[in-house]
mmCIF file of C-alpha atoms in Angstrom:
data_model
loop_
_atom_site.group_PDB
_atom_site.id
_atom_site.type_symbol
_atom_site.label_atom_id
_atom_site.label_comp_id
_atom_site.label_asym_id
_atom_site.label_seq_id
_atom_site.Cartn_x
_atom_site.Cartn_y
_atom_site.Cartn_z
ATOM 1 C CA MET A 1303 -0.180 -0.357 0.053
ATOM 2 C CA LEU A 1304 2.722 2.762 0.974
ATOM 3 C CA CYS A 1305 4.689 1.890 -2.482
ATOM 4 C CA ASP A 1306 1.751 2.900 -4.845
ATOM 5 C CA ASP A 1307 0.843 6.108 -6.374
ATOM 6 C CA ARG A 1308 -1.519 6.938 -3.791
ATOM 7 C CA GLN A 1309 -0.388 9.772 -1.092
ATOM 8 C CA HIS A 1310 -0.317 8.829 2.458
ATOM 9 C CA ASP A 1311 0.074 10.267 5.645
ATOM 10 C CA MET A 1312 3.703 10.945 6.475
ATOM 11 C CA GLN A 1313 3.781 10.041 10.001
ATOM 12 C CA ARG A 1314 2.754 6.721 8.828
ATOM 13 C CA ALA A 1315 4.898 6.306 6.007
ATOM 14 C CA ALA A 1316 8.153 7.519 8.344
ATOM 15 C CA ALA A 1317 6.811 4.759 10.988
ATOM 16 C CA PHE A 1318 7.177 2.190 8.432
ATOM 17 C CA ILE A 1319 10.664 3.137 7.283
ATOM 18 C CA LYS A 1320 11.742 3.465 10.325
ATOM 19 C CA ARG A 1321 10.757 -0.261 11.247
ATOM 20 C CA LEU A 1322 12.132 -1.232 7.918
ATOM 21 C CA ALA A 1323 15.685 0.116 8.928
ATOM 22 C CA THR A 1324 15.424 -1.645 12.490
ATOM 23 C CA PHE A 1325 14.496 -5.006 10.799
ATOM 24 C CA SER A 1326 17.485 -4.759 8.261
ATOM 25 C CA LEU A 1327 20.143 -4.675 11.600
ATOM 26 C CA TYR A 1328 19.010 -8.042 12.701
ATOM 27 C CA SER A 1329 18.155 -10.016 9.939
ATOM 28 C CA GLY A 1330 20.045 -11.875 7.393
ATOM 29 C CA SER A 1331 21.914 -10.143 4.170
ATOM 30 C CA ALA A 1332 19.404 -11.110 1.996
ATOM 31 C CA GLU A 1333 16.317 -9.881 4.099
ATOM 32 C CA ALA A 1334 18.235 -6.716 4.774
ATOM 33 C CA MET A 1335 18.950 -6.023 1.002
ATOM 34 C CA ALA A 1336 15.116 -6.476 0.571
ATOM 35 C CA ALA A 1337 14.093 -4.296 3.140
ATOM 36 C CA LEU A 1338 16.693 -1.418 2.367
ATOM 37 C CA VAL A 1339 15.240 -1.656 -1.183
ATOM 38 C CA THR A 1340 11.661 -1.296 0.012
ATOM 39 C CA LEU A 1341 13.306 1.923 2.229
ATOM 40 C CA LYS A 1342 15.030 3.586 -0.267
ATOM 41 C CA HIS A 1343 11.571 3.561 -2.534
ATOM 42 C CA LEU A 1344 9.743 4.899 0.067
ATOM 43 C CA LEU A 1345 12.064 7.717 1.113
ATOM 44 C CA GLN A 1346 12.202 8.771 -2.785
ATOM 45 C CA LYS A 1347 8.663 8.716 -3.045
ATOM 46 C CA ASN A 1348 8.137 10.539 0.243
ATOM 47 C CA VAL A 1349 10.360 13.497 -0.355
ATOM 48 C CA LYS A 1350 9.445 14.955 3.338
ATOM 49 C CA CYS A 1351 10.549 11.436 5.337
ATOM 50 C CA ARG A 1352 13.990 12.094 3.932
ATOM 51 C CA ASN A 1353 14.253 14.678 7.084
ATOM 52 C CA LEU A 1354 14.824 11.351 8.726
ATOM 53 C CA LEU A 1355 18.402 11.272 7.235
ATOM 54 C CA GLU A 1356 19.135 14.756 8.253
ATOM 55 C CA ASN A 1357 17.674 14.914 12.038
ATOM 56 C CA ASP A 1358 19.594 16.019 15.149
ATOM 57 C CA ALA A 1359 19.979 13.754 17.955
ATOM 58 C CA GLY A 1360 17.872 15.726 20.142
ATOM 59 C CA GLY A 1361 14.772 15.654 18.146
ATOM 60 C CA GLY A 1362 13.559 15.768 14.519
ATOM 61 C CA SER A 1363 13.866 18.986 12.148
ATOM 62 C CA VAL A 1364 9.817 17.686 11.468
ATOM 63 C CA SER A 1365 9.113 16.119 14.281
ATOM 64 C CA GLY A 1366 5.196 17.294 14.526
ATOM 65 C CA ALA A 1367 2.982 17.128 17.773
ATOM 66 C CA ILE A 1368 5.066 14.208 19.141
ATOM 67 C CA ALA A 1369 8.716 15.432 19.768
ATOM 68 C CA LYS A 1370 9.926 11.354 20.653
ATOM 69 C CA TYR A 1371 10.078 8.834 19.024
ATOM 70 C CA GLN A 1372 7.772 6.180 20.129
ATOM 71 C CA PRO A 1373 8.906 2.194 18.886
ATOM 72 C CA TYR A 1374 6.268 0.293 20.480
ATOM 73 C CA ALA A 1375 3.040 2.633 19.872
ATOM 74 C CA THR A 1376 0.256 0.130 18.469
ATOM 75 C CA ASP A 1377 -0.947 3.395 16.230
ATOM 76 C CA PRO A 1378 1.840 4.568 13.649
ATOM 77 C CA ASN A 1379 0.558 7.774 13.654
ATOM 78 C CA LEU A 1380 1.174 8.128 17.223
ATOM 79 C CA SER A 1381 4.901 7.024 16.882
ATOM 80 C CA GLY A 1382 6.416 10.069 16.278
ATOM 81 C CA ALA A 1383 8.664 8.359 13.851
ATOM 82 C CA LEU A 1384 9.565 11.872 12.412
ATOM 83 C CA ALA A 1385 11.233 13.030 15.653
ATOM 84 C CA SER A 1386 13.751 10.469 15.183
ATOM 85 C CA VAL A 1387 16.611 9.609 12.612
ATOM 86 C CA LEU A 1388 17.869 6.866 10.470
ATOM 87 C CA TRP A 1389 21.139 5.898 12.486
ATOM 88 C CA GLU A 1390 20.672 2.390 11.899
ATOM 89 C CA LEU A 1391 21.693 2.996 8.115
ATOM 90 C CA ASN A 1392 25.043 4.401 9.768
ATOM 91 C CA LEU A 1393 25.632 0.721 10.812
ATOM 92 C CA LEU A 1394 24.509 -0.787 8.034
ATOM 93 C CA SER A 1395 27.118 1.237 5.865
ATOM 94 C CA LYS A 1396 29.889 -1.067 7.740
ATOM 95 C CA HIS A 1397 27.980 -4.487 6.902
ATOM 96 C CA TYR A 1398 30.013 -7.505 6.111
ATOM 97 C CA HIS A 1399 28.131 -8.118 2.784
ATOM 98 C CA SER A 1400 29.290 -5.375 0.325
ATOM 99 C CA ALA A 1401 25.995 -4.992 -1.489
ATOM 100 C CA VAL A 1402 23.951 -4.263 1.368
ATOM 101 C CA SER A 1403 26.975 -1.573 2.794
ATOM 102 C CA THR A 1404 26.420 0.154 -0.232
ATOM 103 C CA LEU A 1405 22.797 0.386 -0.749
ATOM 104 C CA ALA A 1406 22.585 1.927 3.116
ATOM 105 C CA SER A 1407 25.482 4.516 2.123
ATOM 106 C CA ASN A 1408 23.757 5.598 -1.265
ATOM 107 C CA ILE A 1409 20.535 5.770 1.153
ATOM 108 C CA SER A 1410 22.204 7.981 3.449
ATOM 109 C CA MET A 1411 23.277 10.237 0.844
ATOM 110 C CA LEU A 1412 19.899 11.325 -0.687
ATOM 111 C CA SER A 1413 19.012 14.996 -0.107
ATOM 112 C CA THR A 1414 15.949 16.235 0.916
ATOM 113 C CA SER A 1415 16.216 19.092 -1.534
ATOM 114 C CA ASP A 1416 15.739 16.712 -4.401
ATOM 115 C CA ASN A 1417 12.448 16.316 -5.505
ATOM 116 C CA GLN A 1418 13.171 14.135 -8.584
ATOM 117 C CA ILE A 1419 11.984 10.703 -8.272
ATOM 118 C CA HIS A 1420 14.430 7.912 -9.733
ATOM 119 C CA LEU A 1421 12.414 4.822 -8.180
ATOM 120 C CA SER A 1422 14.773 1.576 -8.739
ATOM 121 C CA ASN A 1423 12.980 -0.865 -11.264
ATOM 122 C CA LYS A 1424 14.436 -3.779 -8.883
ATOM 123 C CA SER A 1425 11.466 -5.153 -6.575
ATOM 124 C CA PRO A 1426 12.296 -6.067 -2.839
ATOM 125 C CA GLN A 1427 11.726 -9.609 -3.746
ATOM 126 C CA GLN A 1428 13.394 -9.330 -6.515
ATOM 127 C CA ALA A 1429 16.720 -8.453 -4.277
ATOM 128 C CA PHE A 1430 15.696 -10.998 -2.055
ATOM 129 C CA LYS A 1431 16.186 -13.875 -4.344
ATOM 130 C CA GLU A 1432 19.420 -12.272 -5.998
ATOM 131 C CA LEU A 1433 21.022 -12.186 -2.531
ATOM 132 C CA SER A 1434 20.011 -15.405 -1.391
ATOM 133 C CA LEU A 1435 21.136 -17.003 -4.730
ATOM 134 C CA GLU A 1436 24.921 -15.044 -4.097
ATOM 135 C CA GLN A 1437 25.317 -16.315 -0.528
ATOM 136 C CA GLU A 1438 25.602 -19.824 -1.796
ATOM 137 C CA SER A 1439 28.874 -18.946 -2.970
ATOM 138 C CA PHE A 1440 29.457 -15.665 -0.856
ATOM 139 C CA SER A 1441 32.571 -15.738 1.140
ATOM 140 C CA VAL A 1442 33.813 -13.296 3.888
ATOM 141 C CA LYS A 1443 37.284 -11.588 2.946
ATOM 142 C CA VAL A 1444 39.736 -12.489 5.847
ATOM 143 C CA ASP A 1445 43.135 -10.970 6.050
ATOM 144 C CA PRO A 1446 45.355 -14.442 5.812
ATOM 145 C CA LYS A 1447 48.275 -12.535 8.127
ATOM 146 C CA ASN A 1448 46.037 -11.522 10.863
ATOM 147 C CA SER A 1449 44.145 -14.769 10.729
ATOM 148 C CA ASN A 1450 47.561 -16.905 11.139
ATOM 149 C CA ALA A 1451 48.871 -14.522 13.877
ATOM 150 C CA LYS A 1452 45.524 -14.998 15.381
ATOM 151 C CA ARG A 1453 45.643 -18.395 15.174
ATOM 152 C CA LYS A 1454 49.078 -18.894 16.431
ATOM 153 C CA LYS A 1455 48.433 -16.809 19.497
ATOM 154 C CA GLY A 1456 45.478 -18.971 19.972
ATOM 155 C CA ASN A 1457 47.912 -22.082 20.188
ATOM 156 C CA ALA A 1458 50.363 -20.624 22.162
ATOM 157 C CA SER A 1459 47.513 -19.740 24.742
ATOM 158 C CA LEU A 1460 45.890 -23.113 24.573
ATOM 159 C CA LYS A 1461 49.272 -24.885 25.596
ATOM 160 C CA HIS A 1462 50.359 -22.768 27.954
ATOM 161 C CA ASN A 1463 46.868 -23.110 29.864
ATOM 162 C CA SER A 1464 46.971 -26.936 29.368
ATOM 163 C CA MET A 1465 50.540 -26.906 31.149
ATOM 164 C CA GLY A 1466 49.097 -25.282 34.356
ATOM 165 C CA PRO A 1467 48.236 -27.467 37.411
ATOM 166 C CA ASP A 1468 44.963 -25.628 37.967
ATOM 167 C CA LEU A 1469 43.413 -27.955 34.656
ATOM 168 C CA ASP A 1470 44.840 -31.172 35.789
ATOM 169 C CA LEU A 1471 41.610 -33.243 35.870
ATOM 170 C CA THR A 1472 43.180 -36.420 37.626
ATOM 171 C CA VAL A 1473 42.895 -34.990 40.818
ATOM 172 C CA GLN A 1474 41.428 -36.575 43.362
ATOM 173 C CA VAL A 1475 38.973 -35.094 46.081
ATOM 174 C CA ASP A 1476 37.900 -36.627 49.238
ATOM 175 C CA GLU A 1477 34.301 -37.239 49.514
ATOM 176 C CA ASN A 1478 34.265 -37.427 53.344
ATOM 177 C CA VAL A 1479 35.763 -33.952 53.595
ATOM 178 C CA VAL A 1480 33.665 -32.174 50.768
ATOM 179 C CA LYS A 1481 30.663 -33.622 53.521
ATOM 180 C CA LYS A 1482 32.129 -32.428 56.350
ATOM 181 C CA LYS A 1483 32.800 -29.265 55.041
ATOM 182 C CA LEU A 1484 29.128 -28.926 53.445
ATOM 183 C CA SER A 1485 27.794 -30.170 57.067
ATOM 184 C CA GLU A 1486 29.691 -26.898 59.055
ATOM 185 C CA HIS A 1487 28.590 -24.392 56.266
ATOM 186 C CA TYR A 1488 24.726 -25.303 56.437
ATOM 187 C CA SER A 1489 25.105 -25.755 60.575
ATOM 188 C CA LEU A 1490 26.412 -22.324 60.533
ATOM 189 C CA LEU A 1491 24.211 -20.827 58.270
ATOM 190 C CA HIS A 1492 21.165 -22.817 60.573
ATOM 191 C CA ASP A 1493 22.571 -20.817 63.423
ATOM 192 C CA ILE A 1494 22.611 -17.845 61.910
ATOM 193 C CA ALA A 1495 18.978 -17.634 60.807
ATOM 194 C CA GLU A 1496 18.152 -19.394 64.374
ATOM 195 C CA ASN A 1497 20.159 -16.565 65.947
ATOM 196 C CA GLU A 1498 17.824 -14.272 64.114
ATOM 197 C CA ARG A 1499 14.896 -15.649 65.101
ATOM 198 C CA LEU A 1500 15.587 -15.416 68.505
ATOM 199 C CA ARG A 1501 16.335 -11.975 68.726
ATOM 200 C CA ARG A 1502 13.191 -11.132 66.598
ATOM 201 C CA GLU A 1503 11.039 -12.933 69.443
ATOM 202 C CA LEU A 1504 13.328 -11.052 72.236
ATOM 203 C CA ALA A 1505 12.582 -7.866 70.616
ATOM 204 C CA GLU A 1506 8.548 -8.478 70.313
ATOM 205 C CA THR A 1507 8.798 -9.677 73.847
ATOM 206 C CA THR A 1508 10.557 -6.458 75.085
ATOM 207 C CA LEU A 1509 8.267 -4.520 73.248
ATOM 208 C CA SER A 1510 4.997 -6.206 74.731
ATOM 209 C CA LEU A 1511 6.544 -5.871 78.018
ATOM 210 C CA ASN A 1512 7.168 -2.171 77.336
ATOM 211 C CA LEU A 1513 3.367 -1.341 76.188
ATOM 212 C CA TYR A 1514 2.094 -3.587 79.077
ATOM 213 C CA GLU A 1515 4.219 -1.244 81.745
ATOM 214 C CA GLN A 1516 2.797 1.818 80.355
ATOM 215 C CA TYR A 1517 -0.650 0.317 80.142
ATOM 216 C CA LYS A 1518 -0.447 -0.421 84.188
ATOM 217 C CA LYS A 1519 1.114 3.287 84.738
ATOM 218 C CA GLN A 1520 -1.650 5.102 82.883
ATOM 219 C CA LYS A 1521 -4.234 2.906 84.687
ATOM 220 C CA LYS A 1522 -3.028 3.779 88.169
ATOM 221 C CA ARG A 1523 -3.083 7.430 87.284
ATOM 222 C CA ARG A 1524 -7.093 6.900 86.093
ATOM 223 C CA THR A 1525 -7.598 5.221 89.764
ATOM 224 C CA LYS A 1526 -6.184 8.192 91.511
#
């Protein structure tokens, strides 16, 4: 509905854009790519929503009646999405997959003053399908020098730890000693609890006696 040619409420469109950006953060590469394609389409169509790319940290430049973003609002019109900023794009621009990071960077550079609409011919479904196929042959680039250094460091640390006396699994523990220590420990705890109970009873008894003495004094005064 938000991607057709009809005009929509700006607050509702901004809320959906914000949800798409948040969804892209914790989704897979293919899902994030489809969400970003939809997000870019909506920003290109709704020029006023591009203020989400330029809002300051203290509130949106076009915040409307709601000055603070409410992500859990059930009504998107009351979420105050226009008061937020698309900070998710900054994180997505550092995504491990180059396609996702490139698209996030391109979205971040959209201008609020550009009124021309250049919609991509690629649909979210196509973006998801293409990236899903690419993931079968995609591999993250790793610097071999850093990888070898970390591997050597890890092996050295493992070797050092294996030689330590704390990792000797053949140490025998006397079961009777353990039972004795546990018995002493729980006996001490029982004594502490009993001591606290007796102190409470003593305090209650003392209070009752004091109240009774005060009652007797007042009764004597009345009889006089």
